[in-house]
CSV table of C-alpha atoms in Angstrom, one decimal:
chain,number,residue,atom,x,y,z
N,1,MET,CA,45.1,14.6,-2.1
N,2,ASN,CA,44.2,11.4,-3.4
N,3,ILE,CA,40.5,10.4,-4.2
N,4,LYS,CA,39.0,7.7,-5.9
N,5,ILE,CA,36.2,8.8,-8.8
N,6,LEU,CA,33.0,6.4,-9.7
N,7,TYR,CA,31.2,6.7,-12.5
N,8,PHE,CA,27.7,4.9,-13.3
N,9,ALA,CA,25.5,4.5,-15.9
N,10,ARG,CA,25.0,6.8,-19.1
N,11,ILE,CA,28.2,8.8,-18.1
N,12,LYS,CA,30.1,5.6,-17.4
N,13,GLU,CA,29.7,4.7,-21.0
N,14,SER,CA,30.7,8.3,-21.9
N,15,VAL,CA,33.6,8.8,-20.6
N,16,ASN,CA,34.1,4.7,-20.6
N,17,TYR,CA,36.0,4.7,-17.3
N,18,SER,CA,34.4,2.8,-14.2
N,19,THR,CA,36.8,4.0,-11.4
N,20,GLU,CA,39.8,6.1,-11.5
N,21,ASP,CA,42.7,6.8,-8.5
N,22,ILE,CA,44.2,10.4,-8.9
N,23,LEU,CA,45.5,13.2,-7.5
N,24,LEU,CA,44.1,16.3,-7.3
N,25,PRO,CA,46.0,19.9,-7.4
N,26,HIS,CA,45.3,21.7,-4.1
N,27,ASN,CA,42.9,24.2,-5.8
N,28,VAL,CA,40.3,21.3,-6.4
N,29,LYS,CA,38.1,21.6,-3.5
N,30,THR,CA,34.4,21.2,-4.1
N,31,ILE,CA,32.4,19.3,-6.0
N,32,THR,CA,32.2,22.7,-8.4
N,33,ASP,CA,36.2,22.6,-8.8
N,34,LEU,CA,36.2,18.7,-9.4
N,35,LYS,CA,33.7,19.2,-12.3
N,36,SER,CA,35.8,22.2,-14.1
N,37,TYR,CA,39.4,20.0,-13.5
N,38,LEU,CA,37.6,16.8,-15.3
N,39,ALA,CA,36.1,19.0,-18.3
N,40,GLN,CA,39.5,20.2,-18.8
N,41,ARG,CA,40.4,17.0,-20.2
N,42,GLY,CA,38.3,18.0,-23.3
N,43,ASP,CA,35.9,16.1,-25.9
N,44,VAL,CA,33.2,13.9,-23.5
N,45,TRP,CA,34.6,15.3,-20.7
N,46,THR,CA,34.0,18.9,-21.8
N,47,ASP,CA,30.7,17.4,-22.8
N,48,LEU,CA,29.7,16.0,-19.4
N,49,PHE,CA,31.1,18.7,-17.0
N,50,THR,CA,30.4,21.9,-18.6
N,51,THR,CA,26.7,21.2,-19.9
N,52,GLN,CA,24.0,22.0,-18.3
N,53,GLN,CA,23.6,18.3,-18.2
N,54,THR,CA,22.2,16.8,-14.7
N,55,ILE,CA,25.0,14.7,-13.0
N,56,ARG,CA,24.6,13.8,-10.0
N,57,ALA,CA,27.2,13.7,-7.2
N,58,ALA,CA,28.0,11.6,-4.3
N,59,ILE,CA,30.9,11.9,-1.7
N,60,ASN,CA,31.7,8.4,0.7
N,61,HIS,CA,27.9,7.2,-0.2
N,62,GLU,CA,26.0,10.3,0.2
N,63,LEU,CA,24.3,12.5,-1.8
N,64,VAL,CA,26.0,16.2,-2.2
N,65,ASP,CA,25.8,19.3,-3.9
N,66,ASN,CA,28.1,21.0,-5.4
N,67,THR,CA,29.1,23.4,-2.8
N,68,ALA,CA,30.3,20.0,-1.0
N,69,ILE,CA,33.8,19.6,0.0
N,70,ILE,CA,36.0,17.2,-1.2
N,71,ASN,CA,38.8,15.6,1.4
N,72,ASP,CA,41.6,13.1,1.2
N,73,GLY,CA,40.9,9.2,0.6
N,74,ASP,CA,37.2,10.3,-0.3
N,75,GLU,CA,35.1,8.2,-2.7
N,76,VAL,CA,33.6,10.6,-5.3
N,77,ALA,CA,30.7,9.5,-7.4
N,78,PHE,CA,29.4,10.4,-10.5
N,79,PHE,CA,25.7,9.9,-12.5
N,80,PRO,CA,22.7,10.5,-13.5
N,81,PRO,CA,19.2,11.1,-11.7
N,82,VAL,CA,18.7,7.9,-10.4
N,83,THR,CA,15.8,5.6,-12.0
N,84,GLY,CA,15.1,2.4,-9.8
N,85,GLY,CA,12.6,0.7,-8.6
H,1,MET,CA,14.5,-3.5,8.9
H,2,SER,CA,16.2,-5.3,6.1
H,3,ILE,CA,18.1,-4.9,2.9
H,4,ARG,CA,18.6,-7.0,-0.2
H,5,VAL,CA,19.8,-6.4,-3.0
H,6,GLN,CA,19.9,-9.8,-5.5
H,7,THR,CA,19.8,-11.0,-9.0
H,8,GLU,CA,17.2,-14.0,-7.8
H,9,ASP,CA,14.0,-13.2,-8.2
H,10,PHE,CA,11.8,-13.2,-4.8
H,11,ASP,CA,8.7,-15.3,-3.4
H,12,LEU,CA,6.2,-13.0,-1.8
H,13,THR,CA,4.8,-15.7,0.8
H,14,ALA,CA,7.6,-16.3,1.8
H,15,GLU,CA,9.2,-13.4,2.6
H,16,LEU,CA,6.2,-12.1,4.5
H,17,ALA,CA,6.1,-15.3,6.8
H,18,ALA,CA,9.6,-14.1,7.8
H,19,LEU,CA,9.1,-10.6,8.4
H,20,ARG,CA,5.9,-11.9,10.4
H,21,SER,CA,7.5,-15.2,12.2
H,22,SER,CA,9.3,-12.9,15.2
H,23,LYS,CA,6.4,-10.0,15.8
H,24,THR,CA,2.9,-10.8,17.2
H,25,ASP,CA,1.6,-7.0,17.1
H,26,ILE,CA,0.8,-7.0,13.8
H,27,GLY,CA,-2.1,-5.7,12.1
H,28,ALA,CA,-1.7,-4.9,9.2
H,29,ILE,CA,0.6,-5.4,6.2
H,30,VAL,CA,1.5,-3.2,3.0
H,31,THR,CA,3.4,-4.6,0.2
H,32,PHE,CA,4.8,-2.5,-3.0
H,33,ILE,CA,5.7,-4.6,-5.7
H,34,GLY,CA,7.6,-2.7,-8.8
H,35,MET,CA,7.4,-5.0,-12.3
H,36,VAL,CA,9.0,-4.6,-15.9
H,37,ARG,CA,6.4,-3.0,-18.3
H,38,ASP,CA,5.9,-4.3,-21.7
H,39,LEU,CA,5.9,-1.0,-22.5
H,40,ASN,CA,7.4,2.3,-22.4
H,41,GLU,CA,7.4,5.3,-24.3
H,42,GLY,CA,5.4,3.0,-27.1
H,43,ASP,CA,7.9,0.8,-27.3
H,44,ALA,CA,8.3,-2.9,-26.7
H,45,ILE,CA,10.3,-4.0,-24.3
H,46,SER,CA,12.6,-7.0,-24.6
H,47,THR,CA,15.1,-6.5,-21.7
H,48,LEU,CA,15.5,-4.2,-18.9
H,49,THR,CA,19.1,-4.0,-17.2
H,50,LEU,CA,19.7,-2.7,-13.8
H,51,GLU,CA,22.9,-1.2,-12.8
H,52,HIS,CA,23.4,0.0,-9.0
H,53,TYR,CA,26.1,1.6,-6.8
H,54,PRO,CA,27.4,-1.2,-4.2
H,55,GLY,CA,27.7,0.3,-1.0
H,56,MET,CA,25.9,3.5,-1.4
H,57,THR,CA,22.7,1.3,-2.5
H,58,GLU,CA,22.4,-0.3,1.2
H,59,LYS,CA,23.5,2.8,2.7
H,60,SER,CA,21.2,4.5,0.6
H,61,LEU,CA,17.9,2.1,1.2
H,62,SER,CA,19.2,1.5,5.2
H,63,ASP,CA,19.3,5.8,5.7
H,64,ILE,CA,15.4,5.5,4.0
H,65,GLU,CA,14.1,2.9,6.4
H,66,LYS,CA,15.6,4.6,9.2
H,67,GLU,CA,13.6,7.8,8.4
H,68,ALA,CA,10.6,5.6,7.7
H,69,ASN,CA,10.7,4.3,11.1
H,70,SER,CA,11.4,7.4,12.6
H,71,ARG,CA,8.1,8.6,10.9
H,72,TRP,CA,5.5,6.5,11.8
H,73,GLN,CA,5.2,3.0,14.4
H,74,ILE,CA,6.4,0.5,12.3
H,75,SER,CA,6.7,-3.0,13.5
H,76,GLN,CA,9.2,-4.7,10.5
H,77,SER,CA,10.1,-3.4,7.2
H,78,LEU,CA,12.0,-5.3,4.1
H,79,ILE,CA,13.1,-3.6,0.9
H,80,ILE,CA,14.6,-5.8,-1.7
H,81,HIS,CA,15.8,-4.7,-5.2
H,82,ARG,CA,17.1,-6.9,-7.7
H,83,VAL,CA,20.1,-5.6,-10.6
H,84,GLY,CA,20.7,-7.6,-13.4
H,85,THR,CA,18.9,-8.1,-16.5
H,86,LEU,CA,15.1,-8.7,-16.4
H,87,LYS,CA,12.1,-9.1,-18.8
H,88,PRO,CA,8.9,-7.8,-18.9
H,89,GLN,CA,6.6,-8.7,-16.0
H,90,ASP,CA,9.6,-9.6,-13.8
H,91,GLN,CA,9.6,-8.4,-10.9
H,92,ILE,CA,11.8,-5.8,-9.4
H,93,VAL,CA,11.5,-4.3,-6.5
H,94,LEU,CA,9.7,-5.4,-2.9
H,95,VAL,CA,9.0,-2.6,-0.5
H,96,ALA,CA,6.9,-4.8,2.5
H,97,VAL,CA,5.8,-2.9,5.8
H,98,THR,CA,4.2,-4.2,9.1
H,99,SER,CA,2.4,-2.1,11.5
H,100,PRO,CA,-0.4,-2.8,14.3
H,101,HIS,CA,-1.7,0.1,12.5
H,102,ARG,CA,-2.9,0.6,8.8
H,103,ALA,CA,-2.7,4.1,7.8
H,104,GLU,CA,1.2,3.6,9.3
H,105,ALA,CA,1.8,0.7,6.9
H,106,PHE,CA,0.4,2.3,4.1
H,107,ALA,CA,2.5,6.0,4.8
H,108,ALA,CA,5.4,4.3,5.5
H,109,CYS,CA,5.3,1.7,2.1
H,110,GLU,CA,4.4,4.5,-0.2
H,111,PHE,CA,7.1,7.0,1.5
H,112,ILE,CA,9.8,4.4,1.0
H,113,MET,CA,8.7,3.9,-2.6
H,114,ASP,CA,8.8,7.2,-3.1
H,115,TYR,CA,12.4,7.7,-1.7
H,116,LEU,CA,13.7,4.7,-3.6
H,117,LYS,CA,12.7,6.1,-7.1
H,118,THR,CA,14.9,9.4,-6.4
H,119,LYS,CA,17.3,8.4,-4.0
H,120,ALA,CA,18.9,5.5,-3.8
H,121,PRO,CA,21.0,4.6,-7.5
H,122,PHE,CA,19.8,2.3,-9.6
H,123,TRP,CA,19.9,3.0,-13.1
H,124,LYS,CA,17.5,1.5,-15.8
H,125,LYS,CA,18.9,0.9,-19.2
H,126,GLU,CA,16.0,-1.0,-21.4
H,127,LYS,CA,16.6,-3.0,-25.3
H,128,THR,CA,13.6,-2.4,-27.6
H,129,SER,CA,13.7,-3.3,-31.6
H,130,GLN,CA,14.7,0.4,-31.5
H,131,GLY,CA,18.2,-0.7,-29.9
H,132,GLU,CA,19.3,0.4,-26.3
H,133,ARG,CA,18.3,3.4,-24.1
H,134,TRP,CA,19.3,4.4,-20.9
H,135,VAL,CA,15.5,4.9,-18.8
H,136,GLU,CA,15.2,9.3,-18.5
H,137,ALA,CA,14.3,9.8,-14.6
H,138,LYS,CA,11.2,11.5,-14.4
H,139,SER,CA,9.7,14.9,-13.2
H,140,SER,CA,6.6,13.0,-11.3
H,141,ASP,CA,8.9,10.7,-9.2
H,142,ASP,CA,10.7,14.0,-7.7
H,143,GLU,CA,7.2,15.6,-7.1
H,144,ALA,CA,6.3,12.2,-5.3
H,145,GLN,CA,8.9,13.0,-3.2
H,146,ALA,CA,8.9,16.0,-2.4
H,147,ARG,CA,5.3,16.1,-0.8
H,148,TRP,CA,7.1,14.1,2.4
H,149,LYS,CA,9.2,17.0,3.1
H,150,GLN,CA,8.6,17.9,6.3
H,151,SER,CA,8.7,21.9,7.5
H,152,ASP,CA,10.9,22.4,10.2
B,1,MET,CA,-12.3,-6.6,-10.5
B,2,SER,CA,-13.0,-9.8,-7.9
B,3,ILE,CA,-14.4,-10.5,-4.4
B,4,ARG,CA,-14.3,-13.6,-2.6
B,5,VAL,CA,-16.0,-14.4,1.0
B,6,GLN,CA,-14.4,-17.5,2.5
B,7,THR,CA,-13.7,-19.4,5.5
B,8,GLU,CA,-10.5,-20.8,4.1
B,9,ASP,CA,-7.0,-19.0,4.4
B,10,PHE,CA,-5.2,-17.4,0.7
B,11,ASP,CA,-2.0,-17.4,-0.2
B,12,LEU,CA,-0.9,-14.5,-1.3
B,13,THR,CA,2.1,-15.0,-4.3
B,14,ALA,CA,-0.8,-17.5,-5.9
B,15,GLU,CA,-3.3,-14.9,-5.4
B,16,LEU,CA,-1.0,-12.4,-7.0
B,17,ALA,CA,-0.3,-14.3,-9.8
B,18,ALA,CA,-3.5,-15.4,-10.8
B,19,LEU,CA,-4.2,-11.1,-10.8
B,20,ARG,CA,-1.0,-11.0,-12.7
B,21,SER,CA,-1.5,-13.5,-15.6
B,22,SER,CA,-4.2,-11.9,-18.0
B,23,LYS,CA,-1.9,-8.3,-17.9
B,24,THR,CA,0.9,-6.9,-19.1
B,25,ASP,CA,0.7,-3.2,-18.7
B,26,ILE,CA,1.1,-3.9,-14.8
B,27,GLY,CA,3.9,-1.6,-13.2
B,28,ALA,CA,2.7,-1.4,-9.7
B,29,ILE,CA,0.8,-3.8,-7.4
B,30,VAL,CA,0.0,-3.0,-3.6
B,31,THR,CA,-1.2,-5.1,-1.4
B,32,PHE,CA,-2.9,-4.9,2.3
B,33,ILE,CA,-3.3,-7.4,4.2
B,34,GLY,CA,-5.3,-7.3,7.8
B,35,MET,CA,-4.5,-10.0,10.2
B,36,VAL,CA,-5.4,-11.1,14.0
B,37,ARG,CA,-4.2,-9.1,16.8
B,38,ASP,CA,-2.7,-11.1,19.5
B,39,LEU,CA,-4.0,-8.2,21.6
B,40,ASN,CA,-7.1,-5.8,22.3
B,41,GLU,CA,-7.8,-3.0,24.5
B,42,GLY,CA,-4.8,-5.2,26.9
B,43,ASP,CA,-7.0,-8.6,27.0
B,44,ALA,CA,-5.1,-11.5,25.8
B,45,ILE,CA,-6.9,-12.7,22.8
B,46,SER,CA,-7.4,-16.9,22.0
B,47,THR,CA,-10.2,-16.6,19.0
B,48,LEU,CA,-11.5,-14.2,17.2
B,49,THR,CA,-15.1,-15.3,15.3
B,50,LEU,CA,-16.4,-13.2,12.1
B,51,GLU,CA,-20.2,-12.9,11.4
B,52,HIS,CA,-21.5,-11.8,7.9
B,53,TYR,CA,-24.3,-10.5,5.3
B,54,PRO,CA,-24.3,-12.9,2.8
B,55,GLY,CA,-25.7,-11.3,-0.1
B,56,MET,CA,-25.2,-7.3,1.0
B,57,THR,CA,-21.4,-8.4,1.6
B,58,GLU,CA,-20.9,-9.3,-1.9
B,59,LYS,CA,-22.7,-6.3,-2.9
B,60,SER,CA,-20.7,-3.9,-0.6
B,61,LEU,CA,-17.4,-4.8,-1.6
B,62,SER,CA,-18.5,-4.9,-5.6
B,63,ASP,CA,-19.6,-1.6,-4.9
B,64,ILE,CA,-16.8,-0.4,-3.4
B,65,GLU,CA,-14.3,-1.6,-6.1
B,66,LYS,CA,-16.3,0.2,-8.4
B,67,GLU,CA,-15.9,3.3,-7.0
B,68,ALA,CA,-12.2,2.7,-6.6
B,69,ASN,CA,-12.0,1.8,-10.2
B,70,SER,CA,-13.7,5.1,-11.4
B,71,ARG,CA,-11.4,7.1,-9.6
B,72,TRP,CA,-8.1,5.6,-10.0
B,73,GLN,CA,-6.4,3.9,-13.2
B,74,ILE,CA,-6.8,0.8,-12.0
B,75,SER,CA,-6.1,-2.8,-14.3
B,76,GLN,CA,-7.1,-5.8,-11.7
B,77,SER,CA,-8.3,-5.4,-7.8
B,78,LEU,CA,-8.9,-7.6,-5.9
B,79,ILE,CA,-10.6,-8.5,-2.3
B,80,ILE,CA,-11.1,-11.8,-0.1
B,81,HIS,CA,-12.6,-11.7,3.4
B,82,ARG,CA,-12.4,-14.6,5.7
B,83,VAL,CA,-15.2,-15.3,7.6
B,84,GLY,CA,-15.3,-17.9,10.4
B,85,THR,CA,-13.5,-18.5,13.5
B,86,LEU,CA,-9.4,-17.5,13.4
B,87,LYS,CA,-6.4,-17.4,15.8
B,88,PRO,CA,-4.0,-14.7,16.3
B,89,GLN,CA,-1.9,-13.9,13.6
B,90,ASP,CA,-4.4,-15.2,11.2
B,91,GLN,CA,-5.2,-13.9,8.3
B,92,ILE,CA,-8.5,-11.5,7.7
B,93,VAL,CA,-8.6,-9.8,4.4
B,94,LEU,CA,-6.2,-8.6,1.5
B,95,VAL,CA,-6.9,-6.5,-0.8
B,96,ALA,CA,-4.3,-6.1,-3.9
B,97,VAL,CA,-4.5,-4.0,-6.3
B,98,THR,CA,-2.6,-3.3,-10.1
B,99,SER,CA,-2.0,-0.3,-11.8
B,100,PRO,CA,0.5,1.2,-14.6
B,101,HIS,CA,1.2,3.6,-12.0
B,102,ARG,CA,2.5,3.3,-8.1
B,103,ALA,CA,0.7,6.4,-6.8
B,104,GLU,CA,-3.1,5.3,-8.0
B,105,ALA,CA,-2.3,1.7,-6.7
B,106,PHE,CA,-1.5,2.9,-3.4
B,107,ALA,CA,-4.6,5.4,-3.1
B,108,ALA,CA,-7.0,2.9,-4.8
B,109,CYS,CA,-5.6,-0.2,-2.0
B,110,GLU,CA,-6.2,2.8,1.3
B,111,PHE,CA,-9.4,3.8,-0.4
B,112,ILE,CA,-11.1,0.3,-0.4
B,113,MET,CA,-9.5,-0.8,2.9
B,114,ASP,CA,-11.1,2.3,4.6
B,115,TYR,CA,-14.1,1.7,2.9
B,116,LEU,CA,-14.2,-1.7,3.9
B,117,LYS,CA,-13.8,-0.9,7.4
B,118,THR,CA,-17.0,1.5,7.5
B,119,LYS,CA,-19.3,-0.2,5.1
B,120,ALA,CA,-18.8,-4.2,4.3
B,121,PRO,CA,-21.4,-5.8,6.8
B,122,PHE,CA,-18.9,-7.9,8.5
B,123,TRP,CA,-18.7,-8.2,12.6
B,124,LYS,CA,-16.0,-9.4,14.6
B,125,LYS,CA,-16.3,-11.3,18.4
B,126,GLU,CA,-13.0,-11.7,19.6
B,127,LYS,CA,-13.0,-14.5,22.7
B,128,THR,CA,-10.6,-13.4,25.9
B,129,SER,CA,-9.7,-14.7,29.4
B,130,GLN,CA,-12.3,-12.2,30.1
B,131,GLY,CA,-15.5,-14.2,27.7
B,132,GLU,CA,-16.9,-13.4,24.8
B,133,ARG,CA,-17.7,-9.6,23.2
B,134,TRP,CA,-18.1,-8.0,20.3
B,135,VAL,CA,-15.5,-6.1,18.9
B,136,GLU,CA,-16.4,-1.8,19.0
B,137,ALA,CA,-16.3,-0.2,15.8
B,138,LYS,CA,-13.2,2.6,15.9
B,139,SER,CA,-14.5,6.4,15.4
B,140,SER,CA,-11.0,6.7,13.5
B,141,ASP,CA,-12.1,4.3,10.9
B,142,ASP,CA,-15.4,7.0,10.3
B,143,GLU,CA,-12.4,9.1,10.2
B,144,ALA,CA,-10.1,7.7,7.9
B,145,GLN,CA,-13.3,7.1,5.4
B,146,ALA,CA,-14.3,10.9,5.7
B,147,ARG,CA,-11.0,11.7,4.1
B,148,TRP,CA,-12.0,10.3,0.7
B,149,LYS,CA,-14.9,12.3,0.3
B,150,GLN,CA,-15.3,14.1,-3.0
B,151,SER,CA,-17.2,17.6,-2.6
B,152,ASP,CA,-19.2,17.6,-6.0
F,1,MET,CA,-47.1,-5.1,3.2
F,2,ASN,CA,-45.1,-8.0,3.8
F,3,ILE,CA,-41.4,-7.8,4.3
F,4,LYS,CA,-38.6,-9.7,5.4
F,5,ILE,CA,-36.3,-8.6,8.4
F,6,LEU,CA,-32.7,-10.2,9.0
F,7,TYR,CA,-30.8,-9.3,12.5
F,8,PHE,CA,-27.2,-9.8,12.6
F,9,ALA,CA,-24.6,-9.7,15.5
F,10,ARG,CA,-25.1,-8.2,18.8
F,11,ILE,CA,-28.6,-7.2,17.9
F,12,LYS,CA,-29.5,-10.8,16.6
F,13,GLU,CA,-28.3,-11.9,20.2
F,14,SER,CA,-30.3,-9.5,22.0
F,15,VAL,CA,-33.9,-9.8,19.9
F,16,ASN,CA,-32.7,-13.5,19.5
F,17,TYR,CA,-33.9,-14.0,16.1
F,18,SER,CA,-31.9,-14.1,13.2
F,19,THR,CA,-34.4,-13.3,10.4
F,20,GLU,CA,-38.2,-12.8,10.6
F,21,ASP,CA,-41.6,-12.8,7.9
F,22,ILE,CA,-43.4,-10.0,9.0
F,23,LEU,CA,-46.6,-8.2,7.6
F,24,LEU,CA,-46.6,-4.3,8.7
F,25,PRO,CA,-49.5,-2.3,9.3
F,26,HIS,CA,-50.0,0.5,6.7
F,27,ASN,CA,-49.0,3.2,9.0
F,28,VAL,CA,-45.5,1.7,8.7
F,29,LYS,CA,-43.4,3.8,6.0
F,30,THR,CA,-40.1,4.4,6.9
F,31,ILE,CA,-37.2,2.8,8.8
F,32,THR,CA,-38.0,5.5,11.7
F,33,ASP,CA,-41.5,4.5,11.5
F,34,LEU,CA,-40.4,0.4,11.5
F,35,LYS,CA,-38.2,1.0,14.6
F,36,SER,CA,-41.5,2.1,16.3
F,37,TYR,CA,-43.3,-0.6,15.6
F,38,LEU,CA,-40.7,-3.2,16.5
F,39,ALA,CA,-40.2,-0.9,19.9
F,40,GLN,CA,-43.4,-1.7,20.7
F,41,ARG,CA,-42.7,-5.3,21.5
F,42,GLY,CA,-41.5,-4.6,24.8
F,43,ASP,CA,-38.3,-5.6,27.0
F,44,VAL,CA,-35.4,-5.7,24.9
F,45,TRP,CA,-36.8,-4.3,21.9
F,46,THR,CA,-37.6,-1.3,23.4
F,47,ASP,CA,-34.4,-1.2,24.8
F,48,LEU,CA,-32.6,-1.6,21.0
F,49,PHE,CA,-34.8,0.6,19.2
F,50,THR,CA,-35.7,3.6,21.1
F,51,THR,CA,-32.6,4.3,22.7
F,52,GLN,CA,-29.5,6.6,21.5
F,53,GLN,CA,-27.8,2.7,20.7
F,54,THR,CA,-26.3,3.3,17.1
F,55,ILE,CA,-28.3,0.7,14.7
F,56,ARG,CA,-27.7,0.4,11.0
F,57,ALA,CA,-30.4,-0.5,8.7
F,58,ALA,CA,-30.0,-1.9,5.5
F,59,ILE,CA,-33.1,-2.0,2.8
F,60,ASN,CA,-32.4,-4.9,-0.3
F,61,HIS,CA,-28.8,-4.7,0.9
F,62,GLU,CA,-27.9,-1.0,0.4
F,63,LEU,CA,-27.1,1.2,3.5
F,64,VAL,CA,-30.1,3.5,4.3
F,65,ASP,CA,-30.8,6.1,6.7
F,66,ASN,CA,-33.8,6.6,9.2
F,67,THR,CA,-35.9,8.5,6.3
F,68,ALA,CA,-35.6,5.3,3.9
F,69,ILE,CA,-39.1,4.4,2.5
F,70,ILE,CA,-40.0,0.6,2.6
F,71,ASN,CA,-41.9,-1.5,0.2
F,72,ASP,CA,-44.0,-4.6,0.2
F,73,GLY,CA,-41.3,-7.7,-0.5
F,74,ASP,CA,-38.1,-5.4,0.8
F,75,GLU,CA,-35.6,-7.4,2.8
F,76,VAL,CA,-34.7,-5.0,5.8
F,77,ALA,CA,-31.5,-5.7,8.2
F,78,PHE,CA,-31.0,-4.0,11.0
F,79,PHE,CA,-27.2,-4.2,12.7
F,80,PRO,CA,-24.6,-2.8,14.6
F,81,PRO,CA,-22.0,-0.5,13.1
F,82,VAL,CA,-19.8,-2.9,11.5
F,83,THR,CA,-16.3,-3.9,12.0
F,84,GLY,CA,-14.8,-6.0,9.4
F,85,GLY,CA,-11.5,-5.6,8.0
């Protein structure tokens, strides 16, 4: 399936991407799966998506946990804990 | 219920006049203004830059307002959050709540701020004499938000 | 810490600018504005007249501010209370508290209002189509104030 | 002793006085004593100061209860429960 991924703040700077459109293999179904898949890119991706670093995820503008299911056409976002206000 | 994300500053008197204009049953207005502090972790701040996630920001603030509205008797509410680059003592955020009763206005305003701090997708980067750095989230903000959890 | 009892209206933006001007460690400002409601006990209000006890009013408000200052980390505080004859939707009272931390600003502002409501010598008389009448004190205000009592 | 008494709001309207200077007999020492003394004036004074009506008292700008001691030169005030804010 095809999804869009957005990166924000510290994570955007680490991966040096703000957004990408990506075709996912069939075995990537959840946020956990997607993190593992991205971690395979090596270097900074491995550091970001396999360590204990806190990364928040959202699907279609809604905060979700790691077990959330990703569907075709979704907008997924990864970002650090928020610090507004 | 109203939400704005903007780079421009805001004027409290004008915002409250607009908020009050349509209602005559208001007895209480509670407002919160958050400002850029001059110091963080001992270092003088020269600028603070706010990034956000357009689309999710508005949805998230709107969800918080709706939740506050379901818990307390609110006449009107307004959230303004600035983005872009700010200086110490600039205004960052305004939350204003009007209600017939002061206790409800206080509770709803503080609730909105506590949720905004932990749920709304904004990130702060500060520039000091040591260079630039992302502001770390505070566990005290998570604790402040957790106070409002309702047991079902 | 500042207190004013006056017949004139006040402008929130101007009052907050003055309050903030001398301080740079402010992260949070919480303000409360109380207004004349258009209805009380089902009757339309045409005017509300506030009487007070000059001398005791200032002492009482000052004592409340000092108590708030001893309980929470406050940078600045301001209480303005109007007296004389007001109309529905006129501003009656402003309490503004600035602090490095938002939870302290919220608590101190609500504390000051709850004490003001039960301790400061002001009395309201309202004029309705039924004539003039003194406003009755509310037990809910006593309960709101009692929440803050500290066990020694 | 000589004291000044002030009346406010509903009580001021009932007694039709806002202030009076008064010489108290020696047996009037507390707020309770003063209320009984004023009640002897009859009519509206008796109604106000002997019924269960809630009357607050202050001495020298400080809220006090009925047992508070009055001293020469004090400013005593009687008023209904406050309704500001």
